[in-house]
Amino acid sequence: MTKTIVNKFGAPLPFMAYAAASHYDKGDADFSVTRLIDSPQIAALKERVPDEGEVDPFESRTLWSLVGTALHHILEESPDVMDSDGVPHVLKKEERITTEYRGYKITGGIDLQTITQSKSQGLNNCVIGDYKFTTVYSVGDSETREKYAKQLNLYRWIIERERSMHVTGLEVYAILRDWRPSMAGKIGSYPDAPGQTIPIPMWNEEKLQTYVDERLDAHIKGKELYESFSWDNPVSYTHLRAHETREERGWRGVRGKKKGGGGGGGGGGGG
């Protein structure tokens, strides 16, 4: 995917360099955790769409992404072993772990693993942590919380397949960029501090495995449907139209045609 870098607000050159660079690499994996929890249609289009449009370093999305990335780099410099209440904790930071399942490689980039030794179980205990540079509204939103649960439970699934560890907890460490001290204590649900540790529910084994299989099936089917269409022109996220069946919804471009199908119904949408 390409993008056009613009500078409408006078950003200095290091900001321009950040905006131009790519900051994500899933290696040779077929699916990442963030892709699996995303819509199959959108995930496929992100790989297909040739142009991200204009990106400005001082535009909010890019700027907050830079600050979040800086936060990750700073915290990555913390010691690898720290004591808490006399118990040594091993800290694994920014580790990408990949597992193979049903012939596909699935990968997750895990911000923090806090590991303690468990002599009774014979396995190391692990708490999975994920940093979020976000907003007050987001951390209180039920859909956002559910997305956090999907992401961190998939990380847990990968770790327990690939490491001799027992995951004992899932946590989101939220930095609230729009937190205001004047609001704290005046609204019941408003956070008391701009940093929040949010416990995430751990799913039972059956729910977790069912979710993995459902998402993998959806993305495999989505890829097959996507490849069954030809695209006459570059597409964008707005170039989606409902098609004949529920399963194929979202896969038709404005001028897209299903391979092998008639062209009679293709032009009835918009110009």
Short mmCIF file of C-alpha atoms in Angstrom, two decimals:
data_model
loop_
_atom_site.label_atom_id
_atom_site.label_comp_id
_atom_site.label_asym_id
_atom_site.label_seq_id
_atom_site.Cartn_x
_atom_site.Cartn_y
_atom_site.Cartn_z
CA MET A 1 0.00 0.00 0.00
CA THR A 2 1.24 3.48 -0.88
CA LYS A 3 0.47 6.80 0.73
CA THR A 4 0.98 10.43 -0.16
CA ILE A 5 2.78 12.44 2.53
CA VAL A 6 1.68 16.05 2.86
CA ASN A 7 2.68 18.75 5.35
CA LYS A 8 -0.13 21.26 5.74
CA PHE A 9 0.73 22.26 9.31
CA GLY A 10 4.51 22.76 9.21
CA ALA A 11 5.67 19.51 10.81
CA PRO A 12 9.47 19.14 11.16
CA LEU A 13 11.34 16.57 9.11
CA PRO A 14 11.51 13.78 11.76
CA PHE A 15 7.71 13.79 11.86
CA MET A 16 7.66 13.53 8.07
CA ALA A 17 10.00 10.55 8.24
CA TYR A 18 7.73 8.81 10.74
CA ALA A 19 4.65 9.38 8.60
CA ALA A 20 6.40 8.00 5.51
CA ALA A 21 7.69 4.82 7.15
CA SER A 22 5.88 1.54 7.63
CA HIS A 23 5.47 0.56 11.28
CA TYR A 24 3.94 -2.89 11.02
CA ASP A 25 5.30 -6.22 9.85
CA LYS A 26 3.62 -9.57 10.45
CA GLY A 27 6.49 -11.46 8.82
CA ASP A 28 5.52 -14.55 6.86
CA ALA A 29 2.34 -15.17 8.85
CA ASP A 30 -0.96 -15.67 7.05
CA PHE A 31 -3.00 -13.85 9.67
CA SER A 32 -2.29 -11.49 12.54
CA VAL A 33 -4.44 -11.28 15.65
CA THR A 34 -5.55 -7.76 14.72
CA ARG A 35 -6.59 -9.00 11.28
CA LEU A 36 -8.54 -11.96 12.65
CA ILE A 37 -10.67 -9.77 14.89
CA ASP A 38 -11.30 -7.34 12.03
CA SER A 39 -13.97 -7.71 9.35
CA PRO A 40 -12.81 -10.19 6.66
CA GLN A 41 -13.93 -7.75 3.95
CA ILE A 42 -12.03 -4.79 5.37
CA ALA A 43 -8.96 -6.90 6.14
CA ALA A 44 -8.79 -8.11 2.54
CA LEU A 45 -9.34 -4.63 1.13
CA LYS A 46 -6.52 -3.23 3.27
CA GLU A 47 -4.17 -5.51 1.36
CA ARG A 48 -5.74 -4.63 -2.00
CA VAL A 49 -6.32 -0.88 -1.86
CA PRO A 50 -3.33 0.71 -3.61
CA ASP A 51 -3.55 4.16 -2.06
CA GLU A 52 -4.09 5.22 1.56
CA GLY A 53 -4.63 8.80 0.46
CA GLU A 54 -2.97 11.80 2.04
CA VAL A 55 -1.16 11.44 5.36
CA ASP A 56 -0.12 14.50 7.36
CA PRO A 57 2.26 14.05 10.34
CA PHE A 58 0.37 16.64 12.39
CA GLU A 59 -3.06 15.23 11.56
CA SER A 60 -4.54 13.61 14.65
CA ARG A 61 -4.44 9.94 13.59
CA THR A 62 -0.77 10.07 12.58
CA LEU A 63 0.31 12.26 15.48
CA TRP A 64 -1.29 10.09 18.18
CA SER A 65 0.15 7.01 16.49
CA LEU A 66 3.61 8.57 16.77
CA VAL A 67 3.11 9.34 20.47
CA GLY A 68 1.86 5.79 21.09
CA THR A 69 4.88 4.35 19.29
CA ALA A 70 7.19 6.54 21.39
CA LEU A 71 5.48 5.24 24.53
CA HIS A 72 6.17 1.66 23.44
CA HIS A 73 9.84 2.41 22.80
CA ILE A 74 10.30 4.11 26.17
CA LEU A 75 8.70 1.25 28.11
CA GLU A 76 10.72 -1.28 26.15
CA GLU A 77 13.83 0.15 27.84
CA SER A 78 12.68 -0.99 31.31
CA PRO A 79 14.71 -3.73 33.09
CA ASP A 80 14.13 -7.32 32.01
CA VAL A 81 13.77 -8.51 35.62
CA MET A 82 12.09 -6.59 38.42
CA ASP A 83 11.08 -7.49 41.97
CA SER A 84 7.60 -6.92 43.36
CA ASP A 85 6.95 -7.84 47.01
CA GLY A 86 10.14 -9.89 46.98
CA VAL A 87 9.05 -11.94 43.97
CA PRO A 88 11.17 -11.69 40.80
CA HIS A 89 9.18 -10.90 37.66
CA VAL A 90 10.62 -11.52 34.20
CA LEU A 91 9.42 -8.94 31.70
CA LYS A 92 9.23 -9.86 28.03
CA LYS A 93 8.54 -6.78 25.95
CA GLU A 94 7.37 -6.31 22.39
CA GLU A 95 7.61 -9.99 21.45
CA ARG A 96 6.01 -11.36 18.31
CA ILE A 97 4.90 -14.98 18.66
CA THR A 98 3.63 -17.12 15.80
CA THR A 99 1.77 -20.41 15.91
CA GLU A 100 0.69 -22.74 13.12
CA TYR A 101 -2.88 -23.98 13.16
CA ARG A 102 -4.85 -25.81 10.46
CA GLY A 103 -2.06 -25.11 8.01
CA TYR A 104 -2.02 -21.34 8.61
CA LYS A 105 0.47 -19.20 10.50
CA ILE A 106 -1.17 -16.88 13.03
CA THR A 107 0.91 -14.19 14.74
CA GLY A 108 0.52 -11.70 17.55
CA GLY A 109 2.73 -8.84 18.69
CA ILE A 110 2.49 -8.79 22.49
CA ASP A 111 3.44 -5.59 24.29
CA LEU A 112 4.23 -7.06 27.70
CA GLN A 113 4.44 -10.48 29.35
CA THR A 114 4.96 -10.38 33.11
CA ILE A 115 6.22 -13.84 34.06
CA THR A 116 6.60 -15.44 37.49
CA GLN A 117 7.71 -18.97 38.34
CA SER A 118 5.09 -21.39 39.64
CA LYS A 119 6.69 -24.32 41.44
CA SER A 120 3.35 -25.99 42.20
CA GLN A 121 2.12 -26.10 38.60
CA GLY A 122 5.45 -26.73 36.93
CA LEU A 123 4.72 -23.92 34.46
CA ASN A 124 5.54 -20.26 34.56
CA ASN A 125 2.61 -17.94 35.18
CA CYS A 126 2.13 -15.07 32.75
CA VAL A 127 0.05 -11.91 32.75
CA ILE A 128 -0.42 -10.49 29.24
CA GLY A 129 -0.46 -6.70 29.00
CA ASP A 130 -1.33 -4.42 26.10
CA TYR A 131 -0.66 -0.67 25.96
CA LYS A 132 -3.44 1.55 24.62
CA PHE A 133 -2.95 5.24 23.93
CA THR A 134 -6.60 6.13 23.74
CA THR A 135 -9.48 8.29 25.00
CA VAL A 136 -11.70 8.39 28.06
CA TYR A 137 -14.73 7.48 25.97
CA SER A 138 -13.04 4.46 24.39
CA VAL A 139 -12.07 2.77 27.64
CA GLY A 140 -15.64 3.06 28.88
CA ASP A 141 -17.24 1.82 25.66
CA SER A 142 -18.58 -1.75 25.80
CA GLU A 143 -17.72 -2.51 22.16
CA THR A 144 -14.15 -1.35 22.72
CA ARG A 145 -13.87 -3.52 25.83
CA GLU A 146 -15.12 -6.51 23.85
CA LYS A 147 -12.51 -5.86 21.17
CA TYR A 148 -9.83 -5.77 23.88
CA ALA A 149 -11.09 -9.13 25.14
CA LYS A 150 -10.91 -10.68 21.68
CA GLN A 151 -7.39 -9.40 21.09
CA LEU A 152 -5.90 -10.42 24.44
CA ASN A 153 -7.60 -13.82 24.55
CA LEU A 154 -6.13 -14.59 21.13
CA TYR A 155 -2.71 -13.59 22.45
CA ARG A 156 -3.30 -15.99 25.33
CA TRP A 157 -4.24 -18.77 22.89
CA ILE A 158 -0.98 -18.25 20.96
CA ILE A 159 1.21 -18.10 24.08
CA GLU A 160 -0.24 -21.24 25.63
CA ARG A 161 0.30 -23.12 22.35
CA GLU A 162 3.88 -21.96 21.89
CA ARG A 163 5.26 -21.42 25.39
CA SER A 164 5.41 -23.49 28.57
CA MET A 165 3.35 -20.92 30.40
CA HIS A 166 -0.01 -20.64 32.11
CA VAL A 167 -1.73 -17.33 31.44
CA THR A 168 -3.23 -16.09 34.70
CA GLY A 169 -4.40 -12.63 33.68
CA LEU A 170 -5.07 -10.21 30.84
CA GLU A 171 -4.65 -6.46 31.28
CA VAL A 172 -4.90 -3.31 29.21
CA TYR A 173 -2.72 -0.39 30.29
CA ALA A 174 -4.58 2.65 29.00
CA ILE A 175 -3.06 6.12 28.69
CA LEU A 176 -5.95 8.58 28.27
CA ARG A 177 -4.78 11.42 26.05
CA ASP A 178 -7.90 13.55 26.62
CA TRP A 179 -8.17 13.11 30.43
CA ARG A 180 -8.94 16.31 32.31
CA PRO A 181 -8.30 16.72 36.06
CA SER A 182 -11.25 19.09 36.34
CA MET A 183 -13.59 16.20 35.47
CA ALA A 184 -12.19 13.65 37.91
CA GLY A 185 -14.38 13.09 40.95
CA LYS A 186 -17.26 15.09 39.49
CA ILE A 187 -18.71 12.44 37.18
CA GLY A 188 -19.17 8.98 38.65
CA SER A 189 -17.73 6.99 35.78
CA TYR A 190 -14.93 9.42 34.91
CA PRO A 191 -11.44 7.95 35.53
CA ASP A 192 -9.55 9.23 38.57
CA ALA A 193 -6.21 9.32 36.73
CA PRO A 194 -4.96 9.53 33.12
CA GLY A 195 -3.43 6.05 33.42
CA GLN A 196 -5.67 3.03 33.95
CA THR A 197 -5.02 -0.70 34.37
CA ILE A 198 -8.06 -2.52 33.03
CA PRO A 199 -8.53 -6.24 33.83
CA ILE A 200 -9.82 -8.15 30.81
CA PRO A 201 -12.03 -11.24 31.26
CA MET A 202 -10.41 -14.56 30.38
CA TRP A 203 -12.66 -16.77 28.29
CA ASN A 204 -13.09 -20.45 29.02
CA GLU A 205 -11.26 -22.87 26.74
CA GLU A 206 -14.35 -23.82 24.73
CA LYS A 207 -15.33 -20.23 23.98
CA LEU A 208 -11.77 -19.32 23.02
CA GLN A 209 -11.28 -22.27 20.68
CA THR A 210 -14.68 -21.72 19.08
CA TYR A 211 -13.83 -18.08 18.47
CA VAL A 212 -10.49 -18.96 16.87
CA ASP A 213 -12.14 -21.42 14.48
CA GLU A 214 -14.99 -19.05 13.61
CA ARG A 215 -12.66 -16.17 12.79
CA LEU A 216 -10.30 -18.33 10.79
CA ASP A 217 -13.21 -19.81 8.81
CA ALA A 218 -14.60 -16.31 8.15
CA HIS A 219 -11.29 -14.99 6.83
CA ILE A 220 -10.63 -18.05 4.67
CA LYS A 221 -14.13 -17.74 3.19
CA GLY A 222 -13.68 -14.01 2.82
CA LYS A 223 -10.46 -14.47 0.88
CA GLU A 224 -12.16 -16.97 -1.45
CA LEU A 225 -15.07 -14.60 -2.08
CA TYR A 226 -12.73 -11.69 -2.58
CA GLU A 227 -10.66 -13.56 -5.15
CA SER A 228 -13.83 -14.61 -7.01
CA PHE A 229 -14.35 -10.98 -8.06
CA SER A 230 -12.42 -9.07 -10.69
CA TRP A 231 -11.78 -5.39 -10.13
CA ASP A 232 -11.69 -3.13 -13.17
CA ASN A 233 -10.43 -0.12 -11.24
CA PRO A 234 -8.61 0.63 -8.00
CA VAL A 235 -11.02 0.36 -5.10
CA SER A 236 -11.51 2.20 -1.83
CA TYR A 237 -13.45 1.44 1.31
CA THR A 238 -16.38 3.47 0.00
CA HIS A 239 -16.57 1.25 -3.11
CA LEU A 240 -18.60 -1.47 -1.44
CA ARG A 241 -22.01 -2.69 -2.52
CA ALA A 242 -24.30 -5.40 -1.22
CA HIS A 243 -24.40 -8.47 -3.45
CA GLU A 244 -26.89 -11.30 -3.95
CA THR A 245 -26.16 -13.29 -0.81
CA ARG A 246 -25.40 -12.44 2.77
CA GLU A 247 -22.02 -14.21 2.55
CA GLU A 248 -20.95 -12.12 -0.43
CA ARG A 249 -22.08 -8.80 1.02
CA GLY A 250 -19.49 -6.10 0.75
CA TRP A 251 -17.37 -7.78 -1.93
CA ARG A 252 -18.62 -6.00 -5.02
CA GLY A 253 -16.80 -2.87 -6.18
CA VAL A 254 -18.54 -0.05 -7.97
CA ARG A 255 -17.44 -1.64 -11.24
CA GLY A 256 -16.54 -5.06 -9.87
CA LYS A 257 -17.95 -8.17 -11.54
CA LYS A 258 -18.09 -11.70 -10.23
CA LYS A 259 -15.92 -14.00 -12.33
CA GLY A 260 -18.02 -16.22 -14.55
CA GLY A 261 -21.22 -14.33 -13.77
CA GLY A 262 -23.44 -12.18 -15.95
CA GLY A 263 -23.00 -8.45 -16.04
CA GLY A 264 -26.67 -7.56 -15.96
CA GLY A 265 -26.88 -6.39 -12.35
CA GLY A 266 -23.48 -4.80 -11.98
CA GLY A 267 -24.19 -1.22 -12.91
CA GLY A 268 -27.33 -0.50 -11.00
CA GLY A 269 -25.71 1.12 -7.96
CA GLY A 270 -24.00 4.43 -8.24
CA GLY A 271 -22.09 6.16 -10.94
#
